[in-house]
Short mmCIF file of C-alpha atoms in Angstrom, two decimals:
data_model
loop_
_atom_site.label_atom_id
_atom_site.label_comp_id
_atom_site.label_asym_id
_atom_site.label_seq_id
_atom_site.Cartn_x
_atom_site.Cartn_y
_atom_site.Cartn_z
CA MET A 1 59.56 104.58 94.50
CA ARG A 2 55.67 103.24 93.75
CA ALA A 3 54.09 101.47 96.37
CA ALA A 4 50.46 99.94 96.42
CA VAL A 5 48.89 101.57 99.32
CA VAL A 6 45.54 100.46 101.47
CA THR A 7 44.28 103.92 102.78
CA GLY A 8 40.60 102.53 103.86
CA PHE A 9 39.12 99.20 103.79
CA ASP A 10 35.92 100.44 101.70
CA LYS A 11 38.59 102.55 99.37
CA PRO A 12 40.40 101.88 95.73
CA VAL A 13 44.46 100.42 96.54
CA GLU A 14 46.03 103.53 95.53
CA VAL A 15 49.83 103.29 94.09
CA ARG A 16 51.66 105.73 95.01
CA GLU A 17 54.99 107.98 95.41
CA VAL A 18 56.29 107.06 98.77
CA PRO A 19 59.82 107.27 100.50
CA VAL A 20 62.10 104.80 99.94
CA PRO A 21 62.40 102.81 103.38
CA GLU A 22 65.66 102.81 105.57
CA PRO A 23 66.55 99.29 106.88
CA GLU A 24 66.82 98.80 110.69
CA PRO A 25 70.05 97.41 112.35
CA PHE A 26 68.43 93.73 111.67
CA GLN A 27 66.74 94.61 108.45
CA VAL A 28 67.34 94.11 104.74
CA LEU A 29 66.53 96.65 102.19
CA VAL A 30 65.11 94.65 98.56
CA ARG A 31 64.82 96.52 95.41
CA VAL A 32 61.20 94.00 94.62
CA GLU A 33 61.57 92.31 91.13
CA ALA A 34 58.00 90.30 91.32
CA SER A 35 55.66 90.52 93.99
CA GLY A 36 52.70 87.62 93.92
CA LEU A 37 49.23 88.32 94.46
CA CYS A 38 47.55 86.50 96.86
CA HIS A 39 43.78 86.00 98.33
CA THR A 40 44.96 86.82 101.37
CA ASP A 41 46.20 90.58 99.78
CA ILE A 42 42.86 91.24 99.14
CA HIS A 43 41.42 90.37 102.28
CA ALA A 44 44.00 92.63 104.53
CA ALA A 45 42.49 95.78 101.56
CA HIS A 46 39.04 95.25 103.00
CA GLY A 47 39.75 94.27 106.16
CA ASP A 48 37.67 91.29 105.97
CA TRP A 49 39.16 89.33 108.83
CA PRO A 50 38.23 90.08 112.89
CA VAL A 51 41.80 91.15 113.53
CA LYS A 52 42.07 94.36 110.62
CA PRO A 53 45.81 95.52 109.89
CA VAL A 54 46.49 98.71 110.63
CA LEU A 55 46.24 101.59 107.55
CA PRO A 56 47.84 102.74 105.60
CA LEU A 57 49.36 99.75 104.79
CA THR A 58 51.08 97.92 101.89
CA PRO A 59 50.06 94.51 100.69
CA GLY A 60 51.80 91.13 99.41
CA HIS A 61 53.92 88.55 101.22
CA GLU A 62 55.32 87.09 97.72
CA GLY A 63 57.93 89.48 96.91
CA VAL A 64 60.97 88.44 95.18
CA GLY A 65 64.22 90.87 94.72
CA VAL A 66 67.92 91.96 95.32
CA ILE A 67 69.26 93.22 98.80
CA GLU A 68 70.19 96.28 97.89
CA LYS A 69 71.30 97.36 101.73
CA ILE A 70 72.01 95.84 104.79
CA GLY A 71 71.27 96.70 108.64
CA ALA A 72 74.01 97.59 110.71
CA ALA A 73 73.71 94.58 112.82
CA VAL A 74 72.82 91.98 109.87
CA THR A 75 75.17 88.80 109.67
CA GLY A 76 74.73 86.67 107.05
CA ARG A 77 73.11 88.71 103.83
CA ALA A 78 74.67 90.36 101.57
CA VAL A 79 73.97 92.81 98.88
CA GLY A 80 73.58 91.40 95.62
CA GLU A 81 71.70 88.66 96.84
CA ARG A 82 67.72 87.58 95.69
CA VAL A 83 65.29 86.73 98.24
CA ALA A 84 62.16 85.98 98.83
CA ILE A 85 59.79 87.67 101.58
CA PRO A 86 57.54 85.86 102.97
CA TRP A 87 54.49 85.94 104.76
CA LEU A 88 56.30 85.11 108.37
CA GLY A 89 58.00 88.52 108.41
CA TYR A 90 59.14 88.26 112.31
CA ALA A 91 58.88 85.54 114.88
CA CYS A 92 60.49 85.68 118.77
CA GLY A 93 63.28 82.94 117.62
CA THR A 94 62.97 81.58 121.31
CA CYS A 95 59.65 79.74 122.26
CA ALA A 96 58.57 76.45 122.58
CA TYR A 97 57.60 76.71 118.61
CA CYS A 98 59.96 78.19 117.26
CA VAL A 99 63.12 76.24 118.76
CA SER A 100 61.19 73.09 117.53
CA GLY A 101 60.47 73.79 114.21
CA ARG A 102 56.95 75.65 114.41
CA GLU A 103 58.11 78.91 114.58
CA THR A 104 54.24 79.65 112.41
CA LEU A 105 52.54 79.10 115.57
CA CYS A 106 54.88 81.59 117.05
CA ALA A 107 52.29 84.29 119.33
CA SER A 108 54.97 87.06 118.82
CA GLN A 109 54.84 86.26 115.12
CA ARG A 110 54.84 89.29 112.71
CA ASN A 111 52.78 89.24 108.82
CA THR A 112 54.23 90.61 105.66
CA GLY A 113 51.89 92.93 104.34
CA TYR A 114 49.38 92.80 106.82
CA ALA A 115 50.78 93.88 110.32
CA LEU A 116 54.58 94.73 108.75
CA ASP A 117 54.33 97.02 105.13
CA GLY A 118 54.75 93.74 102.41
CA GLY A 119 55.83 93.29 98.87
CA HIS A 120 53.59 95.09 96.38
CA ALA A 121 56.30 97.81 96.01
CA GLU A 122 59.65 98.14 94.11
CA TYR A 123 61.21 98.64 97.66
CA ALA A 124 60.97 96.31 100.74
CA VAL A 125 62.54 96.13 103.82
CA ALA A 126 62.57 92.99 105.42
CA HIS A 127 63.79 91.05 109.10
CA ALA A 128 66.99 89.64 107.56
CA ALA A 129 66.73 86.51 109.34
CA TYR A 130 63.16 85.73 108.18
CA VAL A 131 64.21 86.04 104.12
CA VAL A 132 64.68 83.04 102.13
CA ALA A 133 67.89 82.94 99.24
CA VAL A 134 66.26 81.87 95.83
CA PRO A 135 68.43 79.99 94.01
CA ASP A 136 69.63 80.66 90.67
CA GLY A 137 67.45 79.63 87.41
CA VAL A 138 64.37 79.96 89.55
CA PRO A 139 63.03 83.41 87.91
CA SER A 140 61.68 86.01 90.19
CA ALA A 141 58.29 85.93 88.53
CA GLU A 142 58.06 82.10 89.34
CA ALA A 143 59.79 82.08 93.02
CA ALA A 144 57.29 84.86 94.03
CA PRO A 145 53.92 82.21 93.77
CA LEU A 146 56.10 79.76 95.10
CA THR A 147 56.80 82.02 98.65
CA CYS A 148 52.94 81.40 99.66
CA ALA A 149 51.05 79.37 97.56
CA GLY A 150 53.78 77.23 96.65
CA VAL A 151 55.10 76.19 100.04
CA THR A 152 51.53 76.72 101.93
CA THR A 153 50.18 73.60 99.93
CA TYR A 154 53.39 71.92 99.96
CA LYS A 155 52.77 72.32 104.23
CA ALA A 156 49.65 70.86 103.75
CA VAL A 157 50.65 67.78 102.29
CA LYS A 158 53.61 66.99 104.17
CA VAL A 159 51.16 67.58 107.25
CA SER A 160 48.74 65.17 105.33
CA GLY A 161 51.09 61.58 105.76
CA LEU A 162 50.73 61.04 102.13
CA ARG A 163 52.50 58.16 101.76
CA PRO A 164 53.09 56.71 98.73
CA ALA A 165 50.58 54.89 96.41
CA GLU A 166 47.57 56.55 98.27
CA CYS A 167 45.05 58.31 97.30
CA ALA A 168 44.96 62.47 97.70
CA ALA A 169 41.79 64.67 96.64
CA ILE A 170 42.79 67.88 95.95
CA PHE A 171 39.46 70.56 96.44
CA GLY A 172 39.91 73.96 94.81
CA ILE A 173 42.34 74.08 91.60
CA GLY A 174 43.60 77.34 91.17
CA GLY A 175 46.31 79.71 92.41
CA LEU A 176 47.21 76.89 95.39
CA GLY A 177 45.71 73.76 94.22
CA HIS A 178 47.72 73.52 90.80
CA LEU A 179 51.07 73.29 93.11
CA ALA A 180 48.99 71.10 96.18
CA LEU A 181 48.10 68.53 92.76
CA GLN A 182 51.84 68.82 92.06
CA TYR A 183 53.54 68.08 95.69
CA ALA A 184 51.22 65.48 96.52
CA GLN A 185 52.71 63.82 93.39
CA ILE A 186 56.02 64.27 94.08
CA PHE A 187 54.84 62.37 97.56
CA GLY A 188 54.01 59.65 95.68
CA GLY A 189 50.04 60.45 95.55
CA ARG A 190 47.46 59.70 93.13
CA THR A 191 45.77 62.49 93.04
CA VAL A 192 41.95 63.59 92.65
CA ALA A 193 41.15 67.26 91.08
CA VAL A 194 37.96 68.69 92.27
CA ASP A 195 36.94 72.12 90.84
CA VAL A 196 33.70 73.48 88.77
CA THR A 197 35.43 74.74 86.42
CA GLU A 198 36.83 72.91 83.13
CA ASP A 199 39.43 75.19 82.30
CA LYS A 200 40.79 74.42 85.92
CA LEU A 201 40.24 70.80 85.88
CA ARG A 202 41.65 70.45 81.73
CA LEU A 203 44.56 72.06 83.79
CA ALA A 204 45.06 69.94 86.70
CA ARG A 205 44.71 66.78 84.27
CA ASP A 206 48.06 68.82 82.13
CA LEU A 207 49.51 68.71 85.66
CA GLY A 208 48.66 64.78 85.80
CA ALA A 209 45.80 63.83 88.01
CA ALA A 210 44.36 60.50 87.62
CA HIS A 211 41.47 61.62 87.73
CA THR A 212 38.78 64.99 87.40
CA VAL A 213 35.61 65.84 89.75
CA ASN A 214 33.61 68.97 87.90
CA ALA A 215 31.80 69.73 91.64
CA ALA A 216 29.52 71.27 89.39
CA THR A 217 27.71 68.93 87.37
CA ASP A 218 28.59 65.65 89.42
CA ASP A 219 28.96 64.89 93.27
CA PRO A 220 32.21 65.27 93.89
CA VAL A 221 31.92 62.05 97.18
CA ALA A 222 29.95 59.96 95.03
CA ALA A 223 32.66 60.13 92.59
CA ILE A 224 35.35 59.86 94.69
CA GLN A 225 34.27 56.93 96.71
CA ALA A 226 33.37 55.23 93.64
CA LEU A 227 37.07 55.13 93.67
CA GLY A 228 37.83 53.32 96.77
CA GLY A 229 37.79 57.09 98.53
CA ALA A 230 40.83 59.41 99.52
CA ASP A 231 43.54 58.71 102.07
CA VAL A 232 43.81 62.38 102.29
CA ALA A 233 41.86 65.74 100.94
CA ILE A 234 43.38 68.61 100.64
CA VAL A 235 41.01 71.34 101.16
CA LEU A 236 41.92 74.57 99.27
CA ALA A 237 38.75 76.32 98.46
CA ALA A 238 36.17 78.48 101.22
CA SER A 239 33.42 77.11 101.42
CA PRO A 240 31.65 75.53 104.23
CA ARG A 241 29.87 73.03 101.91
CA VAL A 242 33.57 72.13 100.16
CA LEU A 243 35.05 71.29 103.59
CA GLU A 244 31.83 68.49 104.48
CA GLN A 245 32.40 67.36 101.26
CA ALA A 246 35.72 66.41 100.91
CA HIS A 247 35.51 64.96 104.61
CA ALA A 248 32.71 62.42 103.25
CA SER A 249 35.00 61.65 100.33
CA LEU A 250 37.28 60.59 102.78
CA ARG A 251 37.35 56.20 103.40
CA PRO A 252 38.47 55.09 107.29
CA GLY A 253 41.67 56.58 108.51
CA GLY A 254 41.55 59.29 106.16
CA ARG A 255 42.74 62.28 107.23
CA LEU A 256 41.09 65.81 106.13
CA VAL A 257 43.46 69.07 105.62
CA LEU A 258 42.11 72.69 105.99
CA VAL A 259 43.97 75.38 104.55
CA SER A 260 41.26 77.64 103.01
CA LEU A 261 39.48 80.10 105.22
CA PRO A 262 35.88 80.14 105.18
CA LYS A 263 34.07 83.70 105.93
CA ASP A 264 31.38 82.49 107.97
CA ASN A 265 33.93 80.88 109.99
CA THR A 266 32.07 77.69 110.44
CA MET A 267 31.91 73.81 108.76
CA SER A 268 29.95 70.97 109.76
CA LEU A 269 31.12 68.01 111.55
CA PRO A 270 29.60 64.63 112.09
CA VAL A 271 31.07 63.29 115.04
CA PHE A 272 30.10 59.66 114.29
CA GLN A 273 31.30 59.42 111.04
CA THR A 274 34.42 61.13 112.33
CA VAL A 275 35.20 58.99 115.36
CA LEU A 276 34.04 55.66 113.61
CA GLY A 277 36.20 56.10 110.49
CA GLY A 278 39.21 57.23 112.64
CA ILE A 279 39.04 60.33 110.87
CA SER A 280 41.75 63.29 111.74
CA VAL A 281 40.83 66.84 110.80
CA ILE A 282 44.09 68.71 110.52
CA GLY A 283 44.57 72.42 110.19
CA SER A 284 47.72 73.87 108.43
CA ILE A 285 48.94 77.15 107.97
CA VAL A 286 51.60 78.20 105.73
CA GLY A 287 55.12 76.29 106.08
CA THR A 288 58.44 77.36 107.64
CA ARG A 289 61.42 79.01 106.55
CA ALA A 290 62.83 75.56 105.49
CA ASP A 291 59.94 74.57 103.92
CA LEU A 292 60.10 77.45 101.38
CA ALA A 293 63.47 76.31 100.87
CA GLU A 294 62.55 73.04 99.81
CA VAL A 295 59.72 74.72 97.73
CA PHE A 296 62.69 76.68 96.11
CA GLU A 297 65.08 73.52 95.30
CA LEU A 298 61.98 71.62 94.15
CA HIS A 299 61.04 73.96 91.51
CA ALA A 300 65.07 74.33 90.57
CA GLN A 301 64.86 70.49 89.91
CA GLY A 302 62.29 70.87 87.85
CA ARG A 303 60.08 69.21 89.70
CA THR A 304 57.25 71.72 89.50
CA LYS A 305 55.29 73.86 87.39
CA VAL A 306 54.26 77.45 88.33
CA VAL A 307 50.90 78.92 86.51
CA TYR A 308 50.95 82.68 86.59
CA GLU A 309 50.16 85.74 84.15
CA THR A 310 51.64 89.03 85.29
CA ARG A 311 50.38 92.43 85.86
CA LYS A 312 51.64 95.91 86.06
CA LEU A 313 51.19 97.35 89.82
CA GLU A 314 49.10 99.90 88.21
CA GLU A 315 46.51 96.98 87.68
CA ILE A 316 46.30 96.22 91.13
CA ASN A 317 42.24 96.87 91.76
CA GLU A 318 41.71 95.12 88.52
CA SER A 319 43.91 92.21 89.61
CA PHE A 320 41.54 92.31 93.00
CA ALA A 321 38.55 91.88 90.40
CA GLU A 322 40.01 89.03 88.38
CA VAL A 323 40.84 87.11 91.48
CA LEU A 324 37.06 87.49 93.39
CA ALA A 325 35.13 86.65 90.10
CA GLY A 326 37.72 83.55 89.47
CA THR A 327 38.57 84.86 86.14
CA VAL A 328 42.42 83.78 86.39
CA PRO A 329 43.87 80.51 85.93
CA ALA A 330 46.32 80.27 88.75
CA ARG A 331 48.32 82.94 89.49
CA LEU A 332 49.01 86.47 89.16
CA VAL A 333 52.45 88.58 89.21
CA PHE A 334 52.97 92.18 90.12
CA GLU A 335 56.51 92.89 87.68
CA LEU A 336 57.98 96.12 89.10
#
C-alpha cells in the first residue's frame, strides 16, 4: 500500500510502498477513503512538541474508510462498516476519566498519527472500540475534517456553557473556526468572527456570522466591547497575542476557551481583571467518541457545512506548505 511516512523531523514526508498491516485481536483494518490534514500532523512531522513521536511514523488522525478485516477478539464491528479513526486511538477504559465520560484525559491514551500510525495511507489499523461509525449520507471527504476539526470545536462550544442569545466570539476562522462558528450558532449563540484575512471573514459571513472583525486593520477588543462584550471567546489561532485579545474582549462573567497550542506555551493573564470580572479560563481538548457521534449526526441532518479542498497523497509536502502559509480556505483532505 501507499503510505505517507515521516523518517526524520528535518526531512520531507515520503510517500512509499509499505506492507498492509495486519489487525491484532482487538483491532480492525480500514481501507482509507479520505484522510484530513490537521496542523497537528505538521507538528508531528516536524517534531515541534516537547514529547516527540517515535519514527518512522504515518501521521493523520482524520481517516475515514471501510472496515475490510476484523481481529479475532473484536465484537460490535463488521466488515463493510464505514468508520472514522480519530485522534483518541486508545484509552484504558477503566480509569476515573474513562468511566466518567472524560476519556480524552486518560493518562494511558495513545493518539492516532502520533503514538500510532495514522490515516495518511491506503490502509490503517485501529482499535475497534475507538473507531466511530459514519452515518450513511455523510461523504467520507466531509466526515474526515469532522473527525478532528469538527469534534474539537464542538467540544469547545460545549464546555463553554454557551447559552441561547449569548455572544460567542470565534478567534481564527479556518479549518477549525468555520466549524466552531456553526456549532456556536446551533447552540443558539450570536457569533462574532475574528480573523486577519477578508477571505476568511467573507466565509464567516456566508456561514451566518452576525459580526466580523478584521484584526489586521481593527482592534478586536474595542470592536467586540462596542457590541457589549463576548460571553464566550473561543481561541483557535496559535498566538499569545490573540489569547490576550480574546480575554480582553469578554464581558463580566465571560468564559475564555483555549483550544490552540502556541509554540512558546505561554500567555499573559491579567489576574485583577480575571478575578474582579468573574472570568473563567477553560482548556478544551478534542472530544470523545460520543461527541464525535453527535457531530456526525448534526452533519447528517444538514446542520453543518464542511469547507474543504482535496489533494493527492503525493502532494502531502506541498499541502503542509499551504497550511503553514495560511492559503487554505479551510481544510485539506487527501483522497485515497
